[in-house]
Structure formats: C-alpha cells, structure tokens
Amino acid sequence: SGAGRLLLILAAVLAVIGVLFVLAGRGLLPRLPGDVAIERGNTRFYFPLGTSILVSLILTVVLNLFLRR
C-alpha cells in the first residue's frame, strides 16, 4: 500500500510537471521576475529561475501535505 501510494503521488507530480512544460512551450506561462532572458544576435538563452523557485515551493507544500505521517 505504501509503494502504491508513492507511485500515485510521483505520477501526479510528473503529470503536473508535464503540463507546465507544455504550457511553457506555448508561451502560456508568464515570465516571472527573476527569470533570466539574454538575447544576443541569433542566440537566445532563457533560464526560468523565478518560475523554478515558484514550482519548487508549490511542490514542497503539496508533497508535505500528502506525505505527512
């Protein structure tokens, strides 16, 4: 039962991460303050630092709610 519950939680987390990637690819997620975007010539670098921190906080809260004993 414990392993099954853990697999369900991991599947839900992966599904949420997948949806976030799809939304980010379509440009539906806003760029948050703290996201780094550098464009020089024909080279573009984007590192979503603010978005990563936000997703980390949300996942921490959700996982703590589900895995608390």
Short mmCIF file of C-alpha atoms in Angstrom, two decimals:
data_model
loop_
_atom_site.label_atom_id
_atom_site.label_comp_id
_atom_site.label_asym_id
_atom_site.label_seq_id
_atom_site.Cartn_x
_atom_site.Cartn_y
_atom_site.Cartn_z
CA SER A 1 0.00 0.00 0.00
CA GLY A 2 2.86 2.39 0.77
CA ALA A 3 4.60 1.74 -2.54
CA GLY A 4 1.37 2.14 -4.48
CA ARG A 5 0.62 5.45 -2.78
CA LEU A 6 4.13 6.70 -3.52
CA LEU A 7 3.80 5.71 -7.19
CA LEU A 8 0.48 7.56 -7.47
CA ILE A 9 1.98 10.70 -5.95
CA LEU A 10 5.01 10.53 -8.24
CA ALA A 11 2.73 10.06 -11.25
CA ALA A 12 0.69 13.12 -10.26
CA VAL A 13 3.84 15.20 -9.81
CA LEU A 14 5.16 14.12 -13.21
CA ALA A 15 1.81 14.95 -14.81
CA VAL A 16 1.88 18.45 -13.32
CA ILE A 17 5.46 18.97 -14.49
CA GLY A 18 4.48 17.77 -17.97
CA VAL A 19 1.58 20.21 -18.14
CA LEU A 20 3.89 23.04 -17.05
CA PHE A 21 6.34 22.15 -19.84
CA VAL A 22 3.54 22.13 -22.42
CA LEU A 23 2.23 25.49 -21.21
CA ALA A 24 5.73 26.99 -21.13
CA GLY A 25 6.39 25.78 -24.67
CA ARG A 26 3.28 27.54 -25.92
CA GLY A 27 4.16 30.73 -24.08
CA LEU A 28 1.14 30.49 -21.76
CA LEU A 29 3.18 30.72 -18.56
CA PRO A 30 4.20 34.29 -17.81
CA ARG A 31 7.80 35.18 -17.27
CA LEU A 32 8.18 35.87 -13.59
CA PRO A 33 10.55 38.38 -12.03
CA GLY A 34 13.85 36.58 -11.59
CA ASP A 35 13.66 34.71 -14.90
CA VAL A 36 16.80 35.35 -16.91
CA ALA A 37 16.47 36.00 -20.65
CA ILE A 38 19.50 37.00 -22.72
CA GLU A 39 19.35 37.59 -26.48
CA ARG A 40 22.46 38.41 -28.48
CA GLY A 41 22.34 38.24 -32.24
CA ASN A 42 20.76 34.95 -33.25
CA THR A 43 21.43 33.30 -29.87
CA ARG A 44 18.82 33.18 -27.14
CA PHE A 45 19.33 31.95 -23.56
CA TYR A 46 16.43 31.62 -21.14
CA PHE A 47 16.71 30.34 -17.58
CA PRO A 48 13.41 30.37 -15.61
CA LEU A 49 14.85 30.95 -12.13
CA GLY A 50 11.74 32.65 -10.70
CA THR A 51 9.47 30.01 -12.20
CA SER A 52 11.68 27.22 -10.84
CA ILE A 53 11.52 28.68 -7.33
CA LEU A 54 7.73 29.00 -7.53
CA VAL A 55 7.27 25.42 -8.78
CA SER A 56 9.62 24.18 -6.05
CA LEU A 57 7.62 25.94 -3.34
CA ILE A 58 4.31 24.60 -4.65
CA LEU A 59 5.64 21.03 -4.91
CA THR A 60 7.13 21.25 -1.42
CA VAL A 61 3.78 22.27 0.08
CA VAL A 62 1.80 19.66 -1.87
CA LEU A 63 4.22 16.81 -1.07
CA ASN A 64 4.34 17.78 2.60
CA LEU A 65 0.54 17.63 2.74
CA PHE A 66 0.43 14.16 1.15
CA LEU A 67 3.45 12.56 2.75
CA ARG A 68 2.96 13.83 6.29
CA ARG A 69 2.50 11.00 8.78
#
